Coordinates of C-alpha atoms in Angstrom, one line a residue:
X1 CA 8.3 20.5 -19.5
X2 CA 10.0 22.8 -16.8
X3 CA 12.6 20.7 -15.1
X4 CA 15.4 22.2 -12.4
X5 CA 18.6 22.1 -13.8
X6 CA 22.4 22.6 -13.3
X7 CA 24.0 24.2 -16.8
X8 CA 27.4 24.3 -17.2
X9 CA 28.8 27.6 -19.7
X10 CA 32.3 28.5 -21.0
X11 CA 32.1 32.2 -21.1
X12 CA 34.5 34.7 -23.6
X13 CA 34.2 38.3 -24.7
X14 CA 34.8 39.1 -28.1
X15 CA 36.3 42.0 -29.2
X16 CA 34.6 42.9 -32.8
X17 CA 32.9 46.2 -32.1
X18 CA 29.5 44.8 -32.6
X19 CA 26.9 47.5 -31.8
X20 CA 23.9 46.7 -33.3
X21 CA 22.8 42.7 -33.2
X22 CA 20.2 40.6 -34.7
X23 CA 19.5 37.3 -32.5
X24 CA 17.2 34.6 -31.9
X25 CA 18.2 33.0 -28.6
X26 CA 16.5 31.4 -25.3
X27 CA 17.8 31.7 -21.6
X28 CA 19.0 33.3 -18.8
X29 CA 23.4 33.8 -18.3
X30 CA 24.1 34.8 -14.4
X31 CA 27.5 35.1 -12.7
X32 CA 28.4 36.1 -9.2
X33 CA 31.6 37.0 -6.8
X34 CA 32.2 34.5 -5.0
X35 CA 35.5 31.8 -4.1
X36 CA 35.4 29.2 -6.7
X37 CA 33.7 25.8 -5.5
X38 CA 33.7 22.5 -7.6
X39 CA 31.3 21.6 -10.2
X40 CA 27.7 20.0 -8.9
X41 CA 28.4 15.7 -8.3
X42 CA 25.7 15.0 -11.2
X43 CA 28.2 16.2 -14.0
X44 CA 31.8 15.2 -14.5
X45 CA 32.6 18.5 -15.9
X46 CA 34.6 20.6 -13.4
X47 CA 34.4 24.4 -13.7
X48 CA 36.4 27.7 -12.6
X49 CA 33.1 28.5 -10.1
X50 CA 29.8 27.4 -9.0
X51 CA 26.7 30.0 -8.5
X52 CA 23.8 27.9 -6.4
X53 CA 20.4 28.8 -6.8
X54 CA 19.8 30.1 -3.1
X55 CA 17.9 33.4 -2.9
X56 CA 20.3 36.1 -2.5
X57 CA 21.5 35.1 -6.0
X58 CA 18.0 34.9 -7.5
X59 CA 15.7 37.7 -9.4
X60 CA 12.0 37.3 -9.8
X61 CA 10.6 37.8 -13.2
X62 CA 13.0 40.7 -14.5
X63 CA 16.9 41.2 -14.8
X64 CA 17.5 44.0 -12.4
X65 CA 19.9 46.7 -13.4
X66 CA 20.7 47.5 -10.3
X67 CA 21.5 44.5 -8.3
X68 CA 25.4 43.7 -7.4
X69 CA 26.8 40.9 -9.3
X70 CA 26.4 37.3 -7.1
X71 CA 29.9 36.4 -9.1
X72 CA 32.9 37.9 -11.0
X73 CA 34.0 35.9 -14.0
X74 CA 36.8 36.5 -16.5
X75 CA 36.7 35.9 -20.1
X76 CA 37.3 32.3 -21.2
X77 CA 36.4 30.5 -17.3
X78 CA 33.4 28.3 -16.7
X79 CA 31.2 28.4 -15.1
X80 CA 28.7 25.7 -13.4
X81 CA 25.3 27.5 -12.1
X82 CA 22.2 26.0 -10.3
X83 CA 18.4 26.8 -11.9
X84 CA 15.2 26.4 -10.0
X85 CA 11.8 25.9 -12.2
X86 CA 9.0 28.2 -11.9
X87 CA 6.4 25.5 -10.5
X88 CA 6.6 25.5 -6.8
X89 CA 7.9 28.8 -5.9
X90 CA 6.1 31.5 -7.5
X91 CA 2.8 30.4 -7.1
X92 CA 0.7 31.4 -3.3
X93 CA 0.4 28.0 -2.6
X94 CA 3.6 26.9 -0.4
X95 CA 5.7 24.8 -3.0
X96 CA 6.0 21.6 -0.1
X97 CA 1.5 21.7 -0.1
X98 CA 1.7 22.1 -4.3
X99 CA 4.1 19.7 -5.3
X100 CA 2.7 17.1 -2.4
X101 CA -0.4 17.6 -4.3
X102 CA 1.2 16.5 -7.6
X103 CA 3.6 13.6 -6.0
X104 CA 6.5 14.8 -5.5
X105 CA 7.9 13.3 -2.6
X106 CA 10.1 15.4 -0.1
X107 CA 13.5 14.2 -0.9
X108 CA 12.6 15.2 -4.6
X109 CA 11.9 19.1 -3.4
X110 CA 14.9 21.3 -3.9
X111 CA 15.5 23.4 -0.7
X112 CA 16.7 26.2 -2.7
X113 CA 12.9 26.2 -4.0
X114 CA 11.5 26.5 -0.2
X115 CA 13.9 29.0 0.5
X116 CA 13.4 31.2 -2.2
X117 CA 9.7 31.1 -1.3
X118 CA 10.1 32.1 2.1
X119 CA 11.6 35.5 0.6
X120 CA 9.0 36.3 -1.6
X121 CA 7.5 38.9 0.5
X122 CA 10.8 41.3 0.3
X123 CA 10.6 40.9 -3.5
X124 CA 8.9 44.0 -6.0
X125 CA 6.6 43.0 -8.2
X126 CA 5.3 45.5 -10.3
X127 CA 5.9 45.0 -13.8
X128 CA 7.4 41.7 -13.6
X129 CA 7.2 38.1 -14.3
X130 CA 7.0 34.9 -12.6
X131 CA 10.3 33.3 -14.1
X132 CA 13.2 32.6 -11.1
X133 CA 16.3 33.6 -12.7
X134 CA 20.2 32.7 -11.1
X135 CA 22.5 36.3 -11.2
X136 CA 23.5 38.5 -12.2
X137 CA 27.0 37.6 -13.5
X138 CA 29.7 40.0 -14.2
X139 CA 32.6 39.5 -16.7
X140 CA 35.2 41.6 -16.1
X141 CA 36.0 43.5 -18.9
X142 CA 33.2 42.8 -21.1
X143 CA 32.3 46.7 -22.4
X144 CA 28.8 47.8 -24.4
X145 CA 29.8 46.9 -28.4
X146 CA 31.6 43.6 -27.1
X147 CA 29.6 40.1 -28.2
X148 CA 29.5 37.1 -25.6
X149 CA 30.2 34.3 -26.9
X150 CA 28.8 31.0 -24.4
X151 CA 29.5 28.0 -24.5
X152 CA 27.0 25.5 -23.5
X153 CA 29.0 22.3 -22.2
X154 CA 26.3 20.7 -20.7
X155 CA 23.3 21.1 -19.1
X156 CA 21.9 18.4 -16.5
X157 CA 18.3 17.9 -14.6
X158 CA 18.6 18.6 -10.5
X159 CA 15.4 16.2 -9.8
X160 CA 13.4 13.3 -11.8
X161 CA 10.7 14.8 -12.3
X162 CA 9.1 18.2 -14.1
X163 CA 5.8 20.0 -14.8
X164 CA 3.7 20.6 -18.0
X165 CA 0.9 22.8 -17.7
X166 CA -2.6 22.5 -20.2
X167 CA -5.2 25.1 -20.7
X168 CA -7.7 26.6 -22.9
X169 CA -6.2 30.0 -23.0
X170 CA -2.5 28.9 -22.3
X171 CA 1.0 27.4 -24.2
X172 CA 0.2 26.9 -27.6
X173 CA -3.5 28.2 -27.2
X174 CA -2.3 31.6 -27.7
X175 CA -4.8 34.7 -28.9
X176 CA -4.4 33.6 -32.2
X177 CA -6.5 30.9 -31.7
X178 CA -10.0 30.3 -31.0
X179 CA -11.3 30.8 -27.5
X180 CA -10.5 34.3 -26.7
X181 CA -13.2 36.0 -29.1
X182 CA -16.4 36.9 -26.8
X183 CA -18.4 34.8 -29.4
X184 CA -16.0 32.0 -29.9
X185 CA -17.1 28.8 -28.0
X186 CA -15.0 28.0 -24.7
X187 CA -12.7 25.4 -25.5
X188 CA -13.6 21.9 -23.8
X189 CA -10.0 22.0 -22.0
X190 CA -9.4 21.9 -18.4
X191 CA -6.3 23.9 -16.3
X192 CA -3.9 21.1 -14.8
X193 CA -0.9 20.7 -14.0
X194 CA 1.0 17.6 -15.1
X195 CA 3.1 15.8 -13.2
X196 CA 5.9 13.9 -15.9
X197 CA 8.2 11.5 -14.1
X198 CA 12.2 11.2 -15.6
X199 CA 14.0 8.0 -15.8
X200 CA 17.9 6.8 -17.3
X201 CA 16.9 4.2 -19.5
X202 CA 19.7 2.3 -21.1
X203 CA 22.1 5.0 -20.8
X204 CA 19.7 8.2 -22.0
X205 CA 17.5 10.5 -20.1
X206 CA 13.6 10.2 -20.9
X207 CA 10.3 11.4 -19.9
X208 CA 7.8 8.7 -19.2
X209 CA 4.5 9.4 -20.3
X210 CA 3.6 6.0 -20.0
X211 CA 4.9 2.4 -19.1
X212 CA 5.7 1.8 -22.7
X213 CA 5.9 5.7 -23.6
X214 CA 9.8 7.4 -23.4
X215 CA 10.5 10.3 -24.5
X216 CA 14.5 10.9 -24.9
X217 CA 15.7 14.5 -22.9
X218 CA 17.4 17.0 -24.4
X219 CA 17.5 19.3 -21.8
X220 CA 17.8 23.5 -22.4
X221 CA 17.8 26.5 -20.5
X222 CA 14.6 28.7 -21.3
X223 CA 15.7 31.7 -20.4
X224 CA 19.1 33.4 -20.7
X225 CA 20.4 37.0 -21.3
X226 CA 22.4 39.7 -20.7
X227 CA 21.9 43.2 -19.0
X228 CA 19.1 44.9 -21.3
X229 CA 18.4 48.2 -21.6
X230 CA 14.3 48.7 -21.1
X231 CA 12.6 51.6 -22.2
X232 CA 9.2 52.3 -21.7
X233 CA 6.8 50.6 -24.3
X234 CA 9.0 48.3 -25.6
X235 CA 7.8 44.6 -24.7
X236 CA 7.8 43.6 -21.4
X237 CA 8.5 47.2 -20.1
X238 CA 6.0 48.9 -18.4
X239 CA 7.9 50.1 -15.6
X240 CA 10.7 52.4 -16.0
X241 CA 13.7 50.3 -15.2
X242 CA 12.0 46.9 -15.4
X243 CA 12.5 44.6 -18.3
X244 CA 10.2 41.6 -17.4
X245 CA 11.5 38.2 -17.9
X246 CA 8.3 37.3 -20.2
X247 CA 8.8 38.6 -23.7
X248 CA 12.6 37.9 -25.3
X249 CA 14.7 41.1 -27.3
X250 CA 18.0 41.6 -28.7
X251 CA 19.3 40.8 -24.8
X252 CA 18.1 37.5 -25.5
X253 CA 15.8 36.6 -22.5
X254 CA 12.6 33.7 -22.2
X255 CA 13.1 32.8 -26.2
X256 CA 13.0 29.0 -25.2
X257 CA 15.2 27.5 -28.5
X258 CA 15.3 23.7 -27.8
X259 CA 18.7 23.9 -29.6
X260 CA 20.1 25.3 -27.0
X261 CA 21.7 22.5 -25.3
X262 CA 25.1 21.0 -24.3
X263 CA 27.7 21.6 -27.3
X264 CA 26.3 24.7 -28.5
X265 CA 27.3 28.2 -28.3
X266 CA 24.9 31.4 -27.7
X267 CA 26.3 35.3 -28.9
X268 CA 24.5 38.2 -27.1
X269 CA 25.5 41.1 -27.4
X270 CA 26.8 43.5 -24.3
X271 CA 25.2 46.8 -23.4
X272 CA 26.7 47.8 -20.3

């Protein structure tokens, strides 16, 4: 389920040399340089400096190389930073129209989500994804053969509500199963959207699938990483420069590991 969230990271460099790394990871780390502002109200963490989601500090689909950091960090500060989903602002339809459709009232629409729609004709495209990523954040000193160790403190739902999507050739229906064969039978599944309402109930976050159906939250980023270093015909790059946000890689990326979630740590390696 993709939910809107606020995550709140302790970031340090360590200094073992590390050049060549192994990892298995799943989100997206962004920092930026600006004065530090208290943590978001929903958390009673409070952290060094607070990166919102609004557009200038959002990337479309890829982690641009290029772009100057949205904030300056250094080595052992925290940092609270603002996430938007990716249903509702990189679809065509205008988010407020789409996510009427599903019931989401107004007051439950982000504005960061509207606003980052409203700059989607300024944005590249070509060989990119559809995630909305927070960054890029710089820590000073951090140098290539450094690891980065995060620390996940916690990680907190912006709005009540998220979106699962179903399909036939979609999620867990990937090319390894039937359907995508020009003989195999279409499977009897329709493409919706799913509207999954979130509750506190007795003290824990849940999803309610049904009146007498709660889920308990754990919530996780889904995508985090660090600078990569794309080269043509490695997965997700097809354009020289571009790393989409799609396939994960030693930067770490969209690897979507559940266990990601407050009181855990993430290592990536740094390569620039």
């Amino acid at each position: 389920m993709k939910l809107d969230e606020t995550v709140f990271l302790l970031i340090q460099q360590l200094k073992h040399n590390l050049r060549r790394v192994s990892i298995g990871l799943g989100l997206l780390l962004t920092l930026l340089n600006s004065p530090a502002l208290p943590a978001q109200q929903n958390s009673t963490l409070k952290t060094d400096h607070f990166l919102p989601s609004q557009p200038q500090n959002l990337s479309w689909g890829w982690f641009p190389l290029n772009k100057e950091p949205v904030l300056t960090v250094q080595s052992g500060e925290t940092v609270s930073i603002d996430t938007l989903t990716h249903e509702g602002g990189p679809q065509n339809q205008a988010p407020m129209e789409l996510l009427s459709e599903l019931g989401v009232p107004r007051d439950e629409m982000l504005q960061d989500m509207l606003d980052f729609w409203s700059s989607r004709e300024s944005r590249e495209r070509e060989g990119r994804s559809g995630h909305i990523i927070t960054g890029p954040i710089y820590i000073e000193g951090a140098e290539p053969g450094d690891m980065l160790e995060i620390q996940i403190l916690d990680v907190q739902p912006r709005v009540p509500w998220g979106v699962n999507n179903t399909g036939p050739q979609s999620g867990v229906f990937s090319k390894r199963y039937p359907g995508y064969r020009e003989d195999d039978e279409t499977l009897d599944i329709s493409r919706e959207k799913h509207l999954i309402r979130t509750e506190q109930i007795n003290g824990r976050s849940v999803a309610v699938l049904a009146p007498n159906i709660h889920v308990p939250l754990a919530p996780f980023m889904g995508i985090m990483a660090v600078a990569p270093m794309p080269v043509i015909g490695q997965p997700g790059v097809t354009v020289a420069g571009v790393q989409s946000s799609t396939p994960p890689g030693a930067f770490g990326g969209n690897l979507d590991v559940k266990d990601l979630k407050a009181c855990t740590t993430l290592y990536l390696p740094v390569f620039h």
